[in-house]
Coordinates of C-alpha atoms in Angstrom, one line a residue:
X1 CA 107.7 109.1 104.9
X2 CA 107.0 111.6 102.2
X3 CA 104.7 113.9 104.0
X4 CA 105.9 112.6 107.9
X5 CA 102.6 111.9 109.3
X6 CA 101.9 110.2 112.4
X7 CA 98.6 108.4 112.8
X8 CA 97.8 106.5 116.1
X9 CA 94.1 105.5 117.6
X10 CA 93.1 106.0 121.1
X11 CA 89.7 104.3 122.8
X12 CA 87.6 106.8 121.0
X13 CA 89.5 109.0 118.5
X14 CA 92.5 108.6 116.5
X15 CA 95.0 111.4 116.5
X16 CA 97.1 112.6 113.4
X17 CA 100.6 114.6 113.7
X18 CA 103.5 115.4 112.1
X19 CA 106.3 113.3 112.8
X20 CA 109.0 116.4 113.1
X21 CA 106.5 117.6 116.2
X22 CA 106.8 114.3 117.4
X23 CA 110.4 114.1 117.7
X24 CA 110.4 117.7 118.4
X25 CA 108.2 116.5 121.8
X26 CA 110.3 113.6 122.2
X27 CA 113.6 115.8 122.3
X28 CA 111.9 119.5 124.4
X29 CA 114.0 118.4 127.8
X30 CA 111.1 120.9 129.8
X31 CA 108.1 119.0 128.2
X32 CA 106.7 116.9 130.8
X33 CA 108.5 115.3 133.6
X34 CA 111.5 113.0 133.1
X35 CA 111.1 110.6 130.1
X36 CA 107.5 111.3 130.2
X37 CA 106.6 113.7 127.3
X38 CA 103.1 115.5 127.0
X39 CA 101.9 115.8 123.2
X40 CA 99.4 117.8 121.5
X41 CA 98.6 116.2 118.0
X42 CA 97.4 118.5 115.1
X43 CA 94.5 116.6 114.3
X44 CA 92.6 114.9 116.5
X45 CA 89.5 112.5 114.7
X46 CA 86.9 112.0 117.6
X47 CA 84.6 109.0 116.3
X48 CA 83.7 107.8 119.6
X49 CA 84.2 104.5 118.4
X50 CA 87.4 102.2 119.1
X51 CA 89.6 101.6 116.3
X52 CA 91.5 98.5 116.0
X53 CA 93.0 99.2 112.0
X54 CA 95.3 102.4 111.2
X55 CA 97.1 102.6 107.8
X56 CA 98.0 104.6 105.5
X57 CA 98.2 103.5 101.2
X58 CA 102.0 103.2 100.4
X59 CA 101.4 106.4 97.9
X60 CA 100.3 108.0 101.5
X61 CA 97.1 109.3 99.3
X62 CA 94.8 107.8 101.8
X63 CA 94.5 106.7 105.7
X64 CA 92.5 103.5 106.2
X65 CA 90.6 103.1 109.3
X66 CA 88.7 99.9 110.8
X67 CA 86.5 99.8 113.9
X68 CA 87.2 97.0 117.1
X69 CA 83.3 96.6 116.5
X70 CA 81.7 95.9 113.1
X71 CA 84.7 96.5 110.8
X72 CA 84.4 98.2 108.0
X73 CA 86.6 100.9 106.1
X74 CA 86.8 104.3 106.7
X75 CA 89.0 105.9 103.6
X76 CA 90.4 109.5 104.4
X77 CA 92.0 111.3 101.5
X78 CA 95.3 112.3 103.1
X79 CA 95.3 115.6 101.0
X80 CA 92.1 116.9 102.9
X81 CA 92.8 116.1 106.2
X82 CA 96.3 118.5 106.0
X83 CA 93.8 120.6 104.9
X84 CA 91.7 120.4 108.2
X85 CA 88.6 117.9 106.6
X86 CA 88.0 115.5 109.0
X87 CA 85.4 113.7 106.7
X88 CA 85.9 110.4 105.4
X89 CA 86.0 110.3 102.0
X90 CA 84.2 107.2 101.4
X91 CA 83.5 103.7 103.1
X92 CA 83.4 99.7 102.4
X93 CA 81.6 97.4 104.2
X94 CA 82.8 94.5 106.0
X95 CA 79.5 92.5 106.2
X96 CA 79.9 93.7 110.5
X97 CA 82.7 91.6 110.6
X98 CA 85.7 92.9 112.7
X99 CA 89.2 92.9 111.0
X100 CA 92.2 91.4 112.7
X101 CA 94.6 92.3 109.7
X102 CA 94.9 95.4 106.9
X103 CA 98.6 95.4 105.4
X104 CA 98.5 98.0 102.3
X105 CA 100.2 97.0 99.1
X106 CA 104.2 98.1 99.6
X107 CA 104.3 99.7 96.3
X108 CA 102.9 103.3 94.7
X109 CA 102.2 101.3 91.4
X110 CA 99.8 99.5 93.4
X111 CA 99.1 101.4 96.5
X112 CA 95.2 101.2 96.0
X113 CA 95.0 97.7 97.0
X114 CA 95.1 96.4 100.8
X115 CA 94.6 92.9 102.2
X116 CA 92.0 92.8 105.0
X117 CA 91.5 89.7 107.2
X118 CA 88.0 89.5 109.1
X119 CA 88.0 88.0 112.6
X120 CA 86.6 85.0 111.0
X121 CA 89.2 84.2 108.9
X122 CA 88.5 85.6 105.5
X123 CA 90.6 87.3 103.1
X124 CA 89.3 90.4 101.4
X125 CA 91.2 92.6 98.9
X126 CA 90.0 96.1 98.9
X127 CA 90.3 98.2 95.9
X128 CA 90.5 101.7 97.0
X129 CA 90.0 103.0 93.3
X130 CA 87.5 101.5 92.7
X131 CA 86.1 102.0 96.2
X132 CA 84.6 98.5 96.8
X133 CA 86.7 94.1 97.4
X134 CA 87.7 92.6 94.3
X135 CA 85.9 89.5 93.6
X136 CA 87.5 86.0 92.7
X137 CA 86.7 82.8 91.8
X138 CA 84.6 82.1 94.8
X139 CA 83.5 85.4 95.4
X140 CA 84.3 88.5 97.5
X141 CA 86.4 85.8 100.2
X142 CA 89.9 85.5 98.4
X143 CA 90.8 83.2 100.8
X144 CA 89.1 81.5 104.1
X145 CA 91.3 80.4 107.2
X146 CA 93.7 82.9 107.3
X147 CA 95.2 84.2 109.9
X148 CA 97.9 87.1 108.6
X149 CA 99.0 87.7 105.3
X150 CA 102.2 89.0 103.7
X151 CA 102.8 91.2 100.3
X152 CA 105.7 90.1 97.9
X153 CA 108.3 93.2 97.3
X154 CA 106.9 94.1 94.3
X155 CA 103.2 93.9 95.3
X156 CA 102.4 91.9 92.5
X157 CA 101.3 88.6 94.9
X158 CA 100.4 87.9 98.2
X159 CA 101.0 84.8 100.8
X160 CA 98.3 84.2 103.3
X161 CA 98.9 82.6 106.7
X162 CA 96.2 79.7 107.3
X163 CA 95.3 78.3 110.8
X164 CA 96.4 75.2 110.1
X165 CA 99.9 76.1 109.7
X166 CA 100.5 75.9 106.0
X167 CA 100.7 79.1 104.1
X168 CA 99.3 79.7 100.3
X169 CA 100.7 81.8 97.8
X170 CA 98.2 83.7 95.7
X171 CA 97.1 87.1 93.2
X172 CA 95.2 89.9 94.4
X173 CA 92.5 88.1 91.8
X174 CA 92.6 85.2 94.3
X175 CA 94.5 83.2 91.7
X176 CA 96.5 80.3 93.7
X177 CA 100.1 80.3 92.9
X178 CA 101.5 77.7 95.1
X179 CA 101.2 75.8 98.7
X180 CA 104.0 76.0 101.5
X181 CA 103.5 73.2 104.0
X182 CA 103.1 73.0 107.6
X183 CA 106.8 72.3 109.3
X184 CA 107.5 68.7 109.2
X185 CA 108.2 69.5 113.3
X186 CA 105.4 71.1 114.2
X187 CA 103.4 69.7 117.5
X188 CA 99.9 69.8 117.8
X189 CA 96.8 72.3 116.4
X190 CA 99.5 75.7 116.0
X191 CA 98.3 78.7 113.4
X192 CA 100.4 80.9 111.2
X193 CA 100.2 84.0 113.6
X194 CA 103.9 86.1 111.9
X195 CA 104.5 86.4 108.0
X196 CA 107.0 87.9 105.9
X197 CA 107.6 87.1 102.6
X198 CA 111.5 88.2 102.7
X199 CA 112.7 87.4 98.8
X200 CA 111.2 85.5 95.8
X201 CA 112.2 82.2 97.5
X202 CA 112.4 82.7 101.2
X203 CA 109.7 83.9 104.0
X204 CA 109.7 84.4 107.7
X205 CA 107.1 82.3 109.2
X206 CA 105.8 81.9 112.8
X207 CA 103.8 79.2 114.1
X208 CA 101.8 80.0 117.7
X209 CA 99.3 77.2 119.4
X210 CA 95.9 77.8 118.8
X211 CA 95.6 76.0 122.2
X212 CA 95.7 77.8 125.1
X213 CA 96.4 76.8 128.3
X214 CA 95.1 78.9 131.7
X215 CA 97.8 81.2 132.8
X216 CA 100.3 79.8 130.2
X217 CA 101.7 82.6 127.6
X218 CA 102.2 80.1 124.3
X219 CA 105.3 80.8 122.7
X220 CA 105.8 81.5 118.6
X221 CA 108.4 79.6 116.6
X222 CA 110.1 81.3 114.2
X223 CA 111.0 79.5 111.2
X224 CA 112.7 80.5 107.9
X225 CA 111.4 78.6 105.0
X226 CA 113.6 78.4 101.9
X227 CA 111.7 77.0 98.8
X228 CA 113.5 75.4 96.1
X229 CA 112.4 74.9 92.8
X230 CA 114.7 72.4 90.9
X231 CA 114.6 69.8 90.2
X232 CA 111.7 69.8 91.8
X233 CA 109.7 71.7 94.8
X234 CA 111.1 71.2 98.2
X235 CA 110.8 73.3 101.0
X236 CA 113.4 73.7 103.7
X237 CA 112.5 74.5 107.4
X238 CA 115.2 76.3 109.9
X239 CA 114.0 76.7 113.1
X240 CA 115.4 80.4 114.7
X241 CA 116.2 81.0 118.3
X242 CA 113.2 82.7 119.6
X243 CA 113.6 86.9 119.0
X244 CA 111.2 88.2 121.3
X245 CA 110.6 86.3 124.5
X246 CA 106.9 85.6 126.3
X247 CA 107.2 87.5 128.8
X248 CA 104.7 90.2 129.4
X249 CA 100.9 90.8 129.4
X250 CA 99.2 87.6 128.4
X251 CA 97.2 89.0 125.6
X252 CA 96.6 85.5 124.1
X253 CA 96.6 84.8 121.4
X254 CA 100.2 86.2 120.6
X255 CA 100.3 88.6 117.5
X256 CA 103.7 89.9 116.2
X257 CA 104.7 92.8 114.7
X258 CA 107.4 92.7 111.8
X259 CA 109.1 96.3 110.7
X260 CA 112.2 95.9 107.8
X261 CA 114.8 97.7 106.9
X262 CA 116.6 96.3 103.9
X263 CA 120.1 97.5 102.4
X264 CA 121.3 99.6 105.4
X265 CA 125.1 100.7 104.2
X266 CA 127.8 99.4 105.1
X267 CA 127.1 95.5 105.5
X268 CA 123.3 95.5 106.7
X269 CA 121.4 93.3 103.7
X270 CA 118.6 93.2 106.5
X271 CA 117.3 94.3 109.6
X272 CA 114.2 93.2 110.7
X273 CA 112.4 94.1 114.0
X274 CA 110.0 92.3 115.6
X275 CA 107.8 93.2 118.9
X276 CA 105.1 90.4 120.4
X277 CA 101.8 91.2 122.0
X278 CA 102.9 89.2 124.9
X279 CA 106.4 90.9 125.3
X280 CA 108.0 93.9 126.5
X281 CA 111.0 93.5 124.5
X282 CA 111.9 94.4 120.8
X283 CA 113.8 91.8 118.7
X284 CA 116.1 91.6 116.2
X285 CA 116.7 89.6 113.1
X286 CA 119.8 90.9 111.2
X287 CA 121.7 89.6 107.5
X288 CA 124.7 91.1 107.0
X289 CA 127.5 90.8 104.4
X290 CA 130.4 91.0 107.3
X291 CA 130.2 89.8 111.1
X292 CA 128.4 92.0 113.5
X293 CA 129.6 89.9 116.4
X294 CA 133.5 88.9 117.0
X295 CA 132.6 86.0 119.5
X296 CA 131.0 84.0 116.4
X297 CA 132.2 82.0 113.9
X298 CA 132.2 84.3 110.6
X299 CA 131.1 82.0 108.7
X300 CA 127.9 81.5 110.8
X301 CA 126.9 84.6 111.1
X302 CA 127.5 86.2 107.1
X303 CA 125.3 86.0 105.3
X304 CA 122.5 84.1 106.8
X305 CA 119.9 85.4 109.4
X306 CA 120.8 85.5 112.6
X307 CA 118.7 86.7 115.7
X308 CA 121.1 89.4 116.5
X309 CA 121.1 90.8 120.7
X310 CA 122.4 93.8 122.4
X311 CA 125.8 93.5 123.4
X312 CA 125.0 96.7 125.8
X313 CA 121.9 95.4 127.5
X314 CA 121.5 99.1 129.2
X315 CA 120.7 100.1 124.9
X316 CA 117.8 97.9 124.2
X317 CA 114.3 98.9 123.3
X318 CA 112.1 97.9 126.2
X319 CA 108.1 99.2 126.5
X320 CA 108.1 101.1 129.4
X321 CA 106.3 99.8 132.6
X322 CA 103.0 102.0 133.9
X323 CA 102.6 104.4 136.8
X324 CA 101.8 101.6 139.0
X325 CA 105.0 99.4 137.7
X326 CA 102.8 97.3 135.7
X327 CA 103.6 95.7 132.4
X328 CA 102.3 97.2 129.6
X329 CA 102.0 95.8 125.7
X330 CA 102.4 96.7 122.4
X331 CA 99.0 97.3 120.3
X332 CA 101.4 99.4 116.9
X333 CA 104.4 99.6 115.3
X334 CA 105.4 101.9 112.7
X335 CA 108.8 103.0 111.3
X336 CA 109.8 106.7 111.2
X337 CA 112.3 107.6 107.7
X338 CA 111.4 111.1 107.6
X339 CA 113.9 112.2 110.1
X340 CA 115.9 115.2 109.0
X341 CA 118.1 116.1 112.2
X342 CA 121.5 114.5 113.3
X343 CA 121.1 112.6 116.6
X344 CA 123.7 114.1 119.3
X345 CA 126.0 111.4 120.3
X346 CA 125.0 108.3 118.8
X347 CA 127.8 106.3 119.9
X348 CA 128.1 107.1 123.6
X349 CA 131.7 105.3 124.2
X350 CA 133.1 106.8 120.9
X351 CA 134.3 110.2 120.4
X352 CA 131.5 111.7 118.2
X353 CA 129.2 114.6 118.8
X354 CA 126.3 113.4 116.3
X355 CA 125.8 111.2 113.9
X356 CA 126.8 112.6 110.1
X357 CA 122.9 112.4 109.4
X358 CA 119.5 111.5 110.4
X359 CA 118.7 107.9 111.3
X360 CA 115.6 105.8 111.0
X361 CA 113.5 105.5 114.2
X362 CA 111.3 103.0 115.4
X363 CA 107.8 104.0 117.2
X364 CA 105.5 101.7 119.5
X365 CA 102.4 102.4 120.8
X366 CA 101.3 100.7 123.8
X367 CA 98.2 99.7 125.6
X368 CA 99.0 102.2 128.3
X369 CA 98.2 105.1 125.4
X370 CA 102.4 105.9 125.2
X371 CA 104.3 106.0 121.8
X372 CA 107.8 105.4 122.6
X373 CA 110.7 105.7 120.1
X374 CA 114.1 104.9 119.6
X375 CA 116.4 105.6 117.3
X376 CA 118.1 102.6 115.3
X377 CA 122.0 103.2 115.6
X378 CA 123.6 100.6 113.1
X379 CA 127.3 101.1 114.2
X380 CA 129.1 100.5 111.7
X381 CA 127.2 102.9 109.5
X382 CA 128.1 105.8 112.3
X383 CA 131.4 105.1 111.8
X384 CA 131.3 105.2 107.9
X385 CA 129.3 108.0 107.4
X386 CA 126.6 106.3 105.8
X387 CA 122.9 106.8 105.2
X388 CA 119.6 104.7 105.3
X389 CA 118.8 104.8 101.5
X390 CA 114.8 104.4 102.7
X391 CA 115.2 107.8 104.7
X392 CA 112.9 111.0 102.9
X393 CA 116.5 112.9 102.6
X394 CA 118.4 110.4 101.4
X395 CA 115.5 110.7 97.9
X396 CA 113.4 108.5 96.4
X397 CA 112.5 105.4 97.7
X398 CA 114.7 102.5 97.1
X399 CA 113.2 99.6 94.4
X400 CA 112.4 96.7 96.7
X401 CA 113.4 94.0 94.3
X402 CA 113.3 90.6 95.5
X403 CA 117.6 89.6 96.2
X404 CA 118.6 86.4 95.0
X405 CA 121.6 85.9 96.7
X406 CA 124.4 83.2 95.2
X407 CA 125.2 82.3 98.9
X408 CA 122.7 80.5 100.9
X409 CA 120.9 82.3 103.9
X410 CA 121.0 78.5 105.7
X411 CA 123.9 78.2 107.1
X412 CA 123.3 75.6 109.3
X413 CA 119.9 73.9 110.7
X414 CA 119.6 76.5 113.8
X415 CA 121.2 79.6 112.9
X416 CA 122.9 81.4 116.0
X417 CA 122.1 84.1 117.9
X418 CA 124.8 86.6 118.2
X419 CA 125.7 90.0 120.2
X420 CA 126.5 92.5 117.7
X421 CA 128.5 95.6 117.9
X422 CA 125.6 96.6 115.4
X423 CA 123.0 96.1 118.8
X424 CA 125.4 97.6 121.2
X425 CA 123.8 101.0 120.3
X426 CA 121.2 100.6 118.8
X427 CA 118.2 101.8 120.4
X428 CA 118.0 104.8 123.0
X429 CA 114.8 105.2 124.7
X430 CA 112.2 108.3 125.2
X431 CA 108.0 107.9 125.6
X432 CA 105.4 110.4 124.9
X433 CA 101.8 110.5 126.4
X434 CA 98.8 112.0 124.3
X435 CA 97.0 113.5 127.3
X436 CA 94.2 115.4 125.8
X437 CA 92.5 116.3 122.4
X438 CA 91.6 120.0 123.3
X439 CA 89.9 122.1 120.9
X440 CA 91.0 124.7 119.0
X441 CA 89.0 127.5 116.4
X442 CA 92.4 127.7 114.4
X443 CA 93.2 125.4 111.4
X444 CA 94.4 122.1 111.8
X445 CA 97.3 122.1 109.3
X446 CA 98.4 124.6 107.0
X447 CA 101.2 126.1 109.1
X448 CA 104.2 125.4 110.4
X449 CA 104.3 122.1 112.5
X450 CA 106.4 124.2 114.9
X451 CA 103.5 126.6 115.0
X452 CA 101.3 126.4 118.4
X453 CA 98.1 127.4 116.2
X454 CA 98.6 124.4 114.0
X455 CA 97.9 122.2 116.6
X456 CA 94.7 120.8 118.4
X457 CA 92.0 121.1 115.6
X458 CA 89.1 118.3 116.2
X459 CA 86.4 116.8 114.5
X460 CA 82.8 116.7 115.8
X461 CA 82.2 113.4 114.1
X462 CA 81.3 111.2 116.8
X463 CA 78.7 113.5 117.9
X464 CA 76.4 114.0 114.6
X465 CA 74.8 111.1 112.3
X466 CA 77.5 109.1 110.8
X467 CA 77.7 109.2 106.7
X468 CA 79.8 106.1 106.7
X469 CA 78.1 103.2 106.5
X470 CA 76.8 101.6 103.4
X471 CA 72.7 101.1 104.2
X472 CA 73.2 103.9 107.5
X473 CA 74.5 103.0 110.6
X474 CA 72.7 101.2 113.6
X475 CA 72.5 103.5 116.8
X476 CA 71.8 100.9 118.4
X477 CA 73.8 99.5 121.5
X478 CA 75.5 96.4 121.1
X479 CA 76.7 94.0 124.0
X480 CA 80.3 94.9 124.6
X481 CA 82.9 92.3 122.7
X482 CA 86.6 91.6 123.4
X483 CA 88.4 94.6 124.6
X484 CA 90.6 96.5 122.9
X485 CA 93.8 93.8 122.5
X486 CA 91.8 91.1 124.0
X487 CA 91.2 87.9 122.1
X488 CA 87.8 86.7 121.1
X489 CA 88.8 82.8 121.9
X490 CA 90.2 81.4 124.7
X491 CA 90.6 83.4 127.8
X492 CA 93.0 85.7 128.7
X493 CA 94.3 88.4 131.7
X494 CA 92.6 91.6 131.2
X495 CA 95.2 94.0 130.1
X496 CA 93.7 96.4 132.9
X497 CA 93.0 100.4 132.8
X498 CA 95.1 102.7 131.3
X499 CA 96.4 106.0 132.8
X500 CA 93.9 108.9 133.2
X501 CA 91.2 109.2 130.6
X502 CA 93.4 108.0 127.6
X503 CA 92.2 104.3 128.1
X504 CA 93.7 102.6 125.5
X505 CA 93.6 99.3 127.2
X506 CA 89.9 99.2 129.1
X507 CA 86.6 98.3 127.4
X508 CA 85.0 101.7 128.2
X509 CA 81.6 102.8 127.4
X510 CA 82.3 103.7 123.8
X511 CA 84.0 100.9 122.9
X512 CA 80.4 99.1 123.0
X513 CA 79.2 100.9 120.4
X514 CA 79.1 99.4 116.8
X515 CA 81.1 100.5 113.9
X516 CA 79.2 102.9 111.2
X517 CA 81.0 101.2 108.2
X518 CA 80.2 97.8 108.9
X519 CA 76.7 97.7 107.5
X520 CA 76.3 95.0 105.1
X521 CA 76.5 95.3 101.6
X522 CA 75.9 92.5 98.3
X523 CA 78.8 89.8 98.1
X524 CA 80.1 90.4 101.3
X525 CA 81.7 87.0 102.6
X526 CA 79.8 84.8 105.7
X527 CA 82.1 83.5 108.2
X528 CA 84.7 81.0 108.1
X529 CA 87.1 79.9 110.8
X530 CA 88.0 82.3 113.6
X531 CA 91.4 83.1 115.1
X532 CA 90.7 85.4 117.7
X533 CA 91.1 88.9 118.1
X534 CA 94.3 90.5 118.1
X535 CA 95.6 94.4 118.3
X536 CA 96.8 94.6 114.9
X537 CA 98.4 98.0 113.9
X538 CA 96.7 100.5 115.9
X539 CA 99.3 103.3 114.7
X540 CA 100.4 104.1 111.1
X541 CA 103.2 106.1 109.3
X542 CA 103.6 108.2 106.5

């Protein structure tokens, strides 16, 4: 949130704006008809590849890329691209194999470290200092089976989500640290396909069949699991009522995405919002110290996670539908703190003209090639006069120590689902469209975001000899794989064309060609166990 930078990949480039211009578009009432907004980004990478992996290092020194088709790294020093260099600095190999998960370390201490998790099930560390995987005991794998992984709050370990539905607790050395079983209910062959590791003791686990069924959009089970260590280790399984509903695209298998806002003043300990592959909607998990619902036992509901609704169903975030009314699907999820304006009447029913400051806002990218965004109204915090302590103005970031709370966060063996005053305004709904990447002879940053001549700057990347790969790249044609979104096992419904030339959700012809920073390289790992493809983060904040 530092520098406000918006990074989010289209079928063949990946575009890079400030987030001020973005809300700035978002809020220009003669830009673009109705809630439809047209966007030009500042910096537009053309690699005429498809990108599957955005992210940027949590010291926002670098931007991470992966390609759909061969994997890889593609490392961009942050510094020179606001600078107009559209030239990676560096790559790593990934042995050709795909990634279906990169999750950066959360911390600046030890922001050079990312988890990457091939297609195949392996669990790679990347060391972006010393620009090359870490090894461990059995190599450059870390970890094979995995499915997603999670970072502790300090960064110091990592848990890893296994296809068989356990989960294993680990260093960034590969160093195993402990084992979290399967749920003592769980039917059949199911994968760990959601992971958060919320506090020392306590993650947020989902469990999705690895079966799939013709036509049939499987559901995910969400599960807190509470891990106690005296007198002995025991693990306790409560089963939540489901946050985000099947019902969408079936882009099988389902794969969530899990944004957190902790220690939101008043009474917010937690907020954590979660969007499915296979939804349209966006859910909620909430822990607060008072009641956000007066229809609910207190005690129920304090304390303890809760899946927490809209009590206005007219202010939830939905992804909006395509031209042709068509569902559309979620392929990145970011969270926007670098908001500096007040947002004009935040509380529609209350007598307020805008909120005392900014507010955090969540932004979704879907397969249709819209970011939408919504601003997260906590209530209570309108009322109060408080601010996110996570937002740029509010200064430095907030520690993210583990909480070991006195009271338990069990409150009972299925915890509630509540309508909170907290939801009632929540979310209020806009969507931009990134129409075109024109060119421009002007710099690409270096000026005022506000500035027309700051924006449209592009990189002639994808037409020259790529300098990524380890060994040179093939430019060779490769059979076409999974589209974009579209899961390597199993079959699925294609998520169809996207509007006009922004494609985000079709195969197209550059989608088939193969990523220049997969080559292979010494000690990269063979393949394990696959767990289909996924859209993982296709968008990334700063």
């Amino acid at each position: 949130p530092q520098r406000g930078l918006l990074a989010a990949a289209g079928p063949d480039a990946v575009i890079v704006a400030y987030t001020e211009a973005v809300r700035k578009a978002f809020a220009d009432k003669g830009a673009g008809e109705g809630n439809i907004k047209s966007f030009t980004p500042q910096l537009t990478l053309k690699l005429g590849i498809r990108i599957s992996q955005v992210a940027f290092s949590a010291d926002e020194a670098y931007l991470v890329l992966s390609a759909e088709q061969g994997g890889g790294l593609a490392v961009y020093s942050v510094e020179s691209l606001v600078k107009g260099n559209t030239e990676s600095t560096y790559q790593i190999a990934t042995n050709g194999s795909p990634l279906r998960m990169l999750l950066p370390n959360p911390t600046k201490e030890k922001s050079d470290l990312l988890a990457a998790v091939t297609m195949d099930g392996n669990l790679l560390i990347a060391n972006l200092s010393d620009r090359q995987f870490k090894s461990g005991p059995e190599g450059m794998t870390m970890k094979d089976g995995v499915s997603c992984v999670s970072w502790s709050a300090r960064g110091k370990q990592l848990v890893a989500g296994l296809g068989n539905g356990t989960c294993y607790q680990m260093t960034p050395e590969g160093e195993g640290k402990a084992e979290i079983p399967a749920p003592p209910d769980m039917e059949g062959n199911q994968h760990v396909s959601a992971l958060m590791w919320l506090e020392n003791e306590i993650f947020l686990v989902g469990h999705t069949t690895s079966t799939q069924d013709e036509g049939m959009i499987p559901a995910t089970t969400f599960r807190l699991v509470s891990r106690q260590t005296s007198p002995q280790i025991s693990y306790t399984y409560q089963k939540l009522p489901e946050p985000v509903a099947p019902f969408g695209v079936n882009r099988s298998p389902p794969y969530q995405f899990v944004q957190r806002l902790r220690n939101f003043p008043p009474n917010l300990s937690d907020l954590l919002v979660i969007a499915s592959s296979v939804s349209t909607d966006v859910g909620l998990l909430t822990r607060a110290e008072t009641a956000l619902a007066s229809d609910v036992d207190e005690a129920k509901i304090t304390n303890v996670f809760t899946t927490t609704t809209m009590a206005n169903d007219t202010r939830r975030a939905q992804l909006p539908m395509t031209e042709d009314l068509s569902e559309t699907s979620p392929i990145g999820m970011a969270l926007d703190l670098s908001a500096t304006e007040k947002v004009p009447r935040p509380l529609p029913n209350e007598e307020m003209d805008e909120s005392s400051g900014p507010l955090p806002a969540l932004m979704i990218l879907n397969n249709d090639g819209l970011l939408a965004s919504w601003w997260i109204v906590y209530a209570e915090s309108i009322r109060q006069g408080t601010t996110y302590p996570g937002l740029t103005v509010a200064g430095p970031p907030q520690t993210q120590e583990p909480v070991n709370k006195s009271t338990s966060p069990f409150a009972s063996s299925t915890a509630p689902s509540t309508s909170a005053s907290f939801s009632s305004s929540a979310f209020g709904a806009a969507t931009a469209q990134q129409k075109s990447f024109p060119n421009s002879s002007t710099s690409a940053f270096g000026s005022n975001p506000a500035s027309n001549s700051a924006f449209g700057a592009s990189s002639a990347l994808g037409s020259k000899t790529s300098p990524w790969g380890t060994g040179g790249a093939t430019s060779t044609s490769q059979t076409a794989g999974a589209a974009f979104g579209k899961p390597a096992f199993g079959s699925s419904t294609p998520i169809g064309a996207a509007r006009g030339g922004a494609a985000f959700g079709a195969a197209g012809g550059l989608g088939n060609r193969p990523s220049p920073w997969g080559a292979p390289s010494a000690g990269t790992p063979s393949s394990g166990t696959a767990f289909g493809q996924t859209s993982n983060p296709a968008m990334g904040g700063s």
